[in-house]
Short mmCIF file of C-alpha atoms in Angstrom, two decimals:
data_model
loop_
_atom_site.label_atom_id
_atom_site.label_comp_id
_atom_site.label_asym_id
_atom_site.label_seq_id
_atom_site.Cartn_x
_atom_site.Cartn_y
_atom_site.Cartn_z
CA MET T 1 -11.27 -52.65 -21.44
CA ASN T 2 -8.69 -50.11 -22.58
CA LEU T 3 -10.32 -48.39 -25.54
CA ASN T 4 -7.42 -46.27 -26.73
CA VAL T 5 -3.84 -46.51 -27.95
CA THR T 6 -3.61 -48.63 -31.15
CA THR T 7 -5.61 -48.73 -34.35
CA GLN T 8 -4.20 -51.90 -35.93
CA LEU T 9 -6.73 -53.81 -38.01
CA HIS T 10 -6.53 -57.60 -38.15
CA PHE T 11 -8.85 -60.30 -39.46
CA LEU T 12 -10.45 -63.50 -38.21
CA ASN T 13 -12.91 -66.01 -39.65
CA SER T 14 -15.64 -67.62 -37.55
CA GLY T 15 -13.86 -70.97 -37.94
CA ASP T 16 -10.66 -69.76 -36.28
CA HIS T 17 -10.23 -71.21 -32.79
CA GLU T 18 -9.37 -67.80 -31.31
CA CYS T 19 -12.38 -66.06 -32.88
CA ILE T 20 -14.95 -66.23 -30.07
CA PRO T 21 -12.44 -65.56 -27.24
CA THR T 22 -11.27 -62.48 -29.18
CA LEU T 23 -14.74 -61.10 -29.97
CA LEU T 24 -16.51 -61.90 -26.71
CA PRO T 25 -14.87 -59.16 -24.56
CA TYR T 26 -15.92 -56.50 -27.09
CA LEU T 27 -19.40 -58.00 -27.32
CA LYS T 28 -19.92 -57.91 -23.54
CA GLN T 29 -18.79 -54.31 -23.37
CA LEU T 30 -20.32 -52.85 -26.54
CA GLY T 31 -22.82 -55.34 -28.02
CA ASN T 32 -25.97 -53.31 -27.36
CA ARG T 33 -27.79 -53.91 -30.68
CA CYS T 34 -30.25 -56.79 -30.96
CA MET T 35 -28.10 -58.33 -33.71
CA SER T 36 -24.77 -57.91 -31.91
CA TYR T 37 -24.66 -61.48 -30.59
CA SER T 38 -25.48 -62.80 -34.08
CA THR T 39 -22.13 -61.45 -35.31
CA MET T 40 -20.55 -64.58 -33.79
CA GLN T 41 -22.55 -66.96 -36.00
CA PRO T 42 -20.73 -69.40 -38.32
CA GLY T 43 -19.57 -68.27 -41.75
CA LEU T 44 -18.74 -64.65 -41.04
CA ASN T 45 -15.50 -62.73 -41.38
CA HIS T 46 -14.39 -60.24 -38.75
CA ALA T 47 -12.13 -57.20 -38.83
CA ILE T 48 -10.89 -56.20 -35.37
CA LEU T 49 -9.59 -52.76 -34.53
CA ASP T 50 -7.49 -53.44 -31.46
CA ASN T 51 -8.90 -51.84 -28.28
CA PHE T 52 -11.89 -50.37 -30.17
CA GLY T 53 -14.14 -53.17 -31.48
CA TYR T 54 -14.92 -55.23 -34.55
CA ILE T 55 -17.08 -55.41 -37.66
CA SER T 56 -18.52 -58.63 -39.13
CA TRP T 57 -19.43 -59.41 -42.72
CA LEU T 58 -20.15 -62.03 -45.34
CA ASP T 59 -18.42 -62.01 -48.73
CA ILE T 60 -20.94 -62.16 -51.56
CA SER T 61 -20.44 -62.28 -55.34
CA PRO T 62 -23.87 -61.19 -56.63
CA LEU T 63 -24.61 -62.44 -60.14
CA ASN T 64 -20.85 -62.77 -60.75
CA ILE T 65 -20.38 -59.00 -60.89
CA GLY T 66 -17.62 -58.66 -58.32
CA LYS T 67 -17.22 -59.17 -54.59
CA HIS T 68 -19.41 -57.37 -52.11
CA ALA T 69 -19.09 -57.32 -48.30
CA VAL T 70 -22.48 -57.52 -46.57
CA VAL T 71 -22.03 -56.29 -43.01
CA LEU T 72 -24.26 -57.67 -40.27
CA SER T 73 -25.81 -54.81 -38.33
CA GLU T 74 -23.49 -52.18 -36.82
CA PRO T 75 -19.84 -52.56 -35.81
CA VAL T 76 -19.55 -53.76 -32.21
CA ALA T 77 -17.87 -50.57 -31.07
CA ALA T 78 -18.64 -47.27 -29.38
CA PRO T 79 -20.69 -44.98 -31.68
CA HIS T 80 -17.78 -42.55 -32.17
CA ASN T 81 -15.52 -45.42 -33.35
CA GLN T 82 -17.94 -47.12 -35.76
CA LEU T 83 -17.17 -44.94 -38.77
CA GLU T 84 -13.44 -45.65 -38.51
CA LEU T 85 -14.10 -49.40 -38.58
CA ILE T 86 -16.41 -49.02 -41.58
CA THR T 87 -13.89 -46.84 -43.43
CA LYS T 88 -11.08 -49.30 -42.85
CA LEU T 89 -13.23 -52.21 -44.04
CA GLU T 90 -14.18 -50.22 -47.13
CA GLU T 91 -10.46 -49.77 -47.88
CA HIS T 92 -10.03 -53.54 -47.58
CA CYS T 93 -13.20 -54.79 -49.34
CA GLY T 94 -14.38 -51.96 -51.58
CA LYS T 95 -18.16 -52.36 -51.89
CA LEU T 96 -20.04 -52.53 -48.58
CA THR T 97 -23.67 -52.97 -47.59
CA LEU T 98 -24.58 -52.67 -43.91
CA VAL T 99 -27.87 -54.38 -43.06
CA GLN T 100 -30.12 -53.49 -40.07
CA ILE T 101 -28.46 -50.40 -38.65
CA GLY T 102 -30.02 -47.78 -36.40
CA PRO T 103 -30.95 -44.15 -37.14
CA GLN T 104 -27.77 -42.59 -35.75
CA LEU T 105 -25.37 -44.64 -37.88
CA ALA T 106 -27.70 -44.31 -40.88
CA GLU T 107 -27.47 -40.52 -40.66
CA THR T 108 -23.67 -40.65 -40.27
CA LEU T 109 -23.22 -42.84 -43.34
CA PHE T 110 -25.65 -40.75 -45.39
CA GLN T 111 -23.50 -37.71 -44.64
CA GLU T 112 -20.46 -39.76 -45.77
CA GLY T 113 -22.05 -40.37 -49.18
CA TYR T 114 -23.61 -43.79 -48.62
CA ALA T 115 -27.04 -44.53 -50.04
CA VAL T 116 -29.44 -45.25 -47.17
CA TYR T 117 -32.75 -47.14 -47.39
CA GLN T 118 -35.20 -48.02 -44.63
CA ILE T 119 -35.81 -51.79 -44.46
CA GLY T 120 -38.45 -51.94 -41.73
CA VAL T 121 -38.78 -51.46 -37.99
CA GLU T 122 -37.51 -53.16 -34.83
CA THR T 123 -39.91 -53.62 -31.91
CA GLU T 124 -38.68 -53.26 -28.34
CA LEU T 125 -40.53 -53.93 -25.08
CA ASP T 126 -39.86 -52.22 -21.73
CA ILE T 127 -39.88 -55.32 -19.51
CA LEU T 128 -39.87 -53.58 -16.13
CA ASN T 129 -42.95 -51.50 -16.97
CA TYR T 130 -44.74 -53.94 -19.27
CA SER T 131 -48.41 -54.68 -18.56
CA LEU T 132 -51.10 -56.79 -20.21
CA GLU T 133 -53.79 -54.26 -19.40
CA GLY T 134 -55.64 -52.37 -22.10
CA LYS T 135 -57.83 -53.09 -25.12
CA ASN T 136 -54.87 -53.41 -27.50
CA LYS T 137 -53.50 -56.40 -25.57
CA ALA T 138 -56.73 -58.38 -25.44
CA ASP T 139 -55.33 -61.05 -27.79
CA LEU T 140 -52.30 -61.57 -25.53
CA ARG T 141 -54.54 -62.10 -22.50
CA ARG T 142 -56.77 -64.48 -24.45
CA TRP T 143 -53.81 -66.54 -25.70
CA ARG T 144 -52.27 -66.70 -22.23
CA ASN T 145 -55.54 -67.84 -20.66
CA LYS T 146 -56.11 -70.45 -23.37
CA ALA T 147 -52.61 -71.87 -22.85
CA PHE T 148 -53.19 -72.12 -19.10
CA LYS T 149 -56.55 -73.86 -19.59
CA SER T 150 -55.03 -76.25 -22.17
CA GLY T 151 -52.38 -77.39 -19.72
CA VAL T 152 -49.42 -75.81 -21.54
CA THR T 153 -46.40 -75.33 -19.30
CA VAL T 154 -43.23 -73.37 -19.95
CA GLU T 155 -39.85 -73.96 -18.34
CA GLU T 156 -36.33 -72.71 -18.92
CA LYS T 157 -33.73 -75.40 -19.59
CA LEU T 158 -30.35 -75.54 -21.24
CA LEU T 159 -30.30 -76.65 -24.85
CA SER T 160 -27.98 -79.50 -23.86
CA SER T 161 -30.52 -80.88 -21.36
CA THR T 162 -33.25 -81.26 -23.98
CA ASP T 163 -33.83 -84.26 -26.24
CA TRP T 164 -32.40 -83.16 -29.59
CA ASP T 165 -34.80 -85.40 -31.51
CA GLU T 166 -37.70 -83.45 -30.01
CA VAL T 167 -36.04 -80.17 -30.98
CA GLU T 168 -35.48 -81.34 -34.56
CA ASN T 169 -39.05 -82.61 -34.90
CA VAL T 170 -40.52 -79.25 -33.86
CA SER T 171 -38.04 -77.36 -36.05
CA HIS T 172 -38.80 -79.54 -39.08
CA ASP T 173 -42.54 -79.08 -38.60
CA TRP T 174 -42.11 -75.32 -38.20
CA LEU T 175 -39.91 -75.03 -41.30
CA GLN T 176 -42.43 -76.85 -43.49
CA GLY T 177 -44.73 -73.88 -43.13
CA ARG T 178 -41.93 -71.54 -44.19
CA GLY T 179 -40.63 -73.11 -47.36
CA GLY T 180 -38.69 -75.87 -45.60
CA LYS T 181 -35.47 -73.86 -45.60
CA GLU T 182 -33.46 -72.24 -42.84
CA LEU T 183 -32.62 -68.60 -43.50
CA SER T 184 -29.29 -67.17 -42.39
CA PHE T 185 -27.37 -64.02 -41.57
CA LEU T 186 -30.17 -61.88 -40.07
CA THR T 187 -31.60 -65.11 -38.65
CA ARG T 188 -28.64 -67.01 -37.26
CA PRO T 189 -28.73 -70.82 -37.36
CA LEU T 190 -30.19 -72.65 -34.37
CA PRO T 191 -27.18 -73.71 -32.25
CA LYS T 192 -26.66 -77.33 -31.24
CA ASN T 193 -24.66 -76.54 -28.12
CA ASP T 194 -25.08 -74.27 -25.12
CA GLU T 195 -23.78 -70.73 -25.64
CA GLU T 196 -22.84 -68.22 -22.96
CA GLY T 197 -25.77 -65.94 -22.15
CA VAL T 198 -28.22 -67.57 -24.61
CA ARG T 199 -31.41 -68.84 -22.95
CA PHE T 200 -34.12 -71.27 -24.09
CA PHE T 201 -37.70 -71.69 -22.87
CA TRP T 202 -39.68 -74.83 -23.71
CA ALA T 203 -43.46 -75.28 -23.98
CA ARG T 204 -44.99 -78.68 -23.30
CA GLN T 205 -48.51 -80.07 -23.29
CA ASN T 206 -49.07 -83.45 -21.63
CA GLY T 207 -45.30 -83.89 -21.58
CA ARG T 208 -44.92 -83.35 -25.34
CA LEU T 209 -42.73 -80.54 -26.68
CA ILE T 210 -44.94 -78.21 -28.77
CA GLY T 211 -42.66 -75.19 -29.12
CA PHE T 212 -39.64 -73.30 -27.86
CA SER T 213 -38.07 -69.86 -27.92
CA GLY T 214 -34.44 -68.78 -27.69
CA PHE T 215 -33.15 -65.42 -26.49
CA ASP T 216 -29.76 -63.88 -27.32
CA PRO T 217 -28.19 -61.50 -24.79
CA ILE T 218 -27.88 -57.75 -25.33
CA HIS T 219 -24.90 -56.30 -23.46
CA SER T 220 -23.68 -52.95 -22.21
CA ASN T 221 -20.64 -52.22 -20.05
CA GLY T 222 -20.09 -55.84 -19.15
CA LYS T 223 -23.69 -56.55 -18.13
CA ILE T 224 -26.70 -58.17 -19.83
CA ILE T 225 -29.32 -55.41 -20.12
CA GLY T 226 -31.80 -57.24 -22.33
CA TYR T 227 -32.54 -60.10 -24.69
CA TYR T 228 -33.38 -60.51 -28.35
CA HIS T 229 -36.14 -63.02 -29.18
CA ASN T 230 -34.12 -64.70 -31.90
CA PHE T 231 -35.53 -68.25 -32.08
CA ASP T 232 -39.19 -69.19 -32.22
CA ARG T 233 -40.18 -72.70 -33.27
CA ILE T 234 -43.79 -73.82 -32.81
CA SER T 235 -45.36 -77.15 -33.80
CA SER T 236 -48.22 -76.97 -36.30
CA ASN T 237 -50.55 -78.72 -33.82
CA ALA T 238 -49.63 -76.55 -30.85
CA VAL T 239 -52.31 -74.61 -28.97
CA ASN T 240 -53.03 -71.33 -30.74
CA GLY T 241 -51.03 -68.61 -28.99
CA THR T 242 -48.22 -70.86 -27.76
CA SER T 243 -45.54 -68.54 -29.14
CA PRO T 244 -46.69 -65.37 -27.30
CA PHE T 245 -47.34 -67.47 -24.18
CA ILE T 246 -43.70 -68.61 -24.12
CA LEU T 247 -42.55 -65.04 -24.62
CA LEU T 248 -44.77 -63.70 -21.82
CA GLU T 249 -43.55 -66.41 -19.43
CA ALA T 250 -39.93 -65.62 -20.30
CA MET T 251 -40.59 -61.91 -19.72
CA GLU T 252 -41.83 -62.65 -16.21
CA LYS T 253 -38.56 -64.36 -15.39
CA PHE T 254 -36.52 -61.56 -16.98
CA ARG T 255 -38.47 -58.95 -14.99
CA ALA T 256 -37.70 -60.77 -11.72
CA GLU T 257 -34.01 -60.57 -12.65
CA GLY T 258 -34.16 -56.83 -13.35
CA ILE T 259 -33.64 -57.19 -17.11
CA LYS T 260 -34.75 -53.99 -18.83
CA ILE T 261 -35.55 -54.71 -22.48
CA LEU T 262 -36.80 -57.42 -24.81
CA ASN T 263 -36.23 -56.82 -28.51
CA LEU T 264 -38.58 -58.68 -30.86
CA GLY T 265 -36.34 -57.94 -33.83
CA LEU T 266 -36.95 -56.79 -37.37
CA SER T 267 -40.28 -56.58 -39.14
CA PRO T 268 -39.01 -56.37 -42.75
CA LEU T 269 -40.70 -53.76 -44.97
CA SER T 270 -43.06 -52.76 -42.16
CA GLY T 271 -43.66 -49.09 -41.42
CA MET T 272 -41.84 -47.99 -44.56
CA GLU T 273 -41.75 -44.24 -45.10
CA LYS T 274 -40.10 -41.91 -47.56
CA GLY T 275 -36.65 -40.78 -46.47
CA TYR T 276 -32.98 -40.68 -47.47
CA ASN T 277 -32.68 -42.59 -50.78
CA LEU T 278 -35.97 -44.48 -50.42
CA SER T 279 -38.51 -42.65 -52.56
CA GLY T 280 -40.54 -42.88 -55.73
CA PRO T 281 -40.30 -46.26 -57.53
CA LEU T 282 -38.16 -47.88 -54.78
CA LEU T 283 -40.70 -47.03 -52.10
CA LYS T 284 -43.53 -48.37 -54.28
CA LEU T 285 -41.51 -51.56 -54.86
CA ALA T 286 -41.04 -52.00 -51.09
CA HIS T 287 -44.77 -51.55 -50.49
CA SER T 288 -45.57 -54.09 -53.25
CA PHE T 289 -43.21 -56.66 -51.75
CA TYR T 290 -44.83 -56.18 -48.35
CA ARG T 291 -48.32 -56.70 -49.79
CA TYR T 292 -47.68 -59.50 -52.28
CA GLY T 293 -44.38 -61.15 -51.31
CA GLU T 294 -45.67 -63.72 -48.82
CA LYS T 295 -44.12 -66.59 -50.82
CA VAL T 296 -40.70 -65.05 -50.25
CA TYR T 297 -41.22 -64.08 -46.59
CA PRO T 298 -44.30 -63.63 -44.32
CA PHE T 299 -43.92 -59.84 -44.16
CA LYS T 300 -47.48 -59.02 -43.07
CA GLY T 301 -47.77 -61.90 -40.62
CA ASN T 302 -44.48 -60.98 -38.96
CA SER T 303 -45.56 -57.37 -38.56
CA ARG T 304 -49.04 -58.21 -37.25
CA HIS T 305 -47.67 -60.66 -34.68
CA LYS T 306 -45.20 -58.17 -33.20
CA ALA T 307 -47.76 -55.36 -33.24
CA LYS T 308 -49.84 -57.38 -30.73
CA PHE T 309 -47.23 -56.59 -28.07
CA CYS T 310 -47.61 -52.80 -28.50
CA GLY T 311 -43.90 -52.11 -28.17
CA LYS T 312 -41.78 -49.15 -29.18
CA LYS T 313 -40.88 -49.19 -32.87
CA GLU T 314 -37.61 -47.88 -34.28
CA ARG T 315 -36.81 -47.57 -37.97
CA VAL T 316 -33.84 -49.58 -39.19
CA TYR T 317 -31.86 -49.16 -42.38
CA VAL T 318 -29.54 -50.52 -45.02
CA ALA T 319 -26.57 -48.34 -46.00
CA SER T 320 -24.43 -49.06 -49.06
CA ASN T 321 -21.74 -47.58 -51.28
CA ALA T 322 -22.95 -49.73 -54.19
CA GLY T 323 -25.91 -49.18 -56.51
CA TRP T 324 -29.39 -50.04 -55.24
CA PHE T 325 -29.75 -53.16 -57.41
CA LYS T 326 -26.47 -54.71 -56.28
CA THR T 327 -27.34 -53.76 -52.71
CA MET T 328 -30.70 -55.55 -52.84
CA VAL T 329 -29.33 -58.66 -54.53
CA SER T 330 -26.33 -58.95 -52.18
CA ALA T 331 -28.46 -58.51 -49.04
CA ALA T 332 -31.00 -61.10 -50.29
CA ILE T 333 -28.27 -63.66 -51.03
CA ALA T 334 -26.68 -63.07 -47.62
CA CYS T 335 -30.03 -63.81 -45.94
CA GLY T 336 -30.49 -67.06 -47.87
CA LEU T 337 -33.27 -65.83 -50.14
CA GLU T 338 -33.38 -67.03 -53.73
CA VAL T 339 -32.81 -64.30 -56.31
#
């Protein structure tokens, strides 16, 4: 891809027929964040800087106090071109909030005058060197052994080759334990059709579907270097440990293919520490939400589950040129949370 020459900005919506063919070449070359593939989900707007990359966002009008562009993760562009995309979008939209960005971009935007707040940590596993040995992974070994003994099997199949009624039944059961509502934006909707590079693994017991996991590709320089564990749907009567068992079985297949990383995604409000604009009352508020906000989101359960895998944790951030209250409300609305 020729990443020089022009800097013309143009816009597409996810519903435009040319959207995916336009974004996909950039994604395959530069989509190395766990959320990069999610930028192609329905409902988003995209600003493309020809030959450089694109940035994706959702228009929000929080509490009827003006429009606000909530950007999903980082621009799909080389690090030295990201700020130009953000600046151009700011000229077009005004108020911006970027959700789930890494430390390098967070520092850049802080120096540019953006307010920056940590929102949690991402957990990443080194597939090629991953081992189940050690005291800290005893639960993983126990769950794997229990699944084997209970006759649970895992196989990879295309979404299109699976009975959709089975998929919906497991999804409905899973959602009932999480308020009965699909979230969005940071958790993209479950697709109904096969997508390039997206892989699904299915767990069955006595022929019955009891759970499944979906993995979005992470790209660099035209190759898939890893996967993001984006979908995880487990039946309420599944064998305890079915979810990690599916993940471990998928990792074995990825390892055989030479895939390097598996990203388990965001643990919201986990590992929160003072830094940038997160201090004092805001930090206390974040800690309170983590401890007592289980009706909004299973913060502690999410964090505990991912900690079992003993992966590398990286802080992730929100950056915004709006006030903290508007930032929080806009981000919550974008993610489908009630405010």
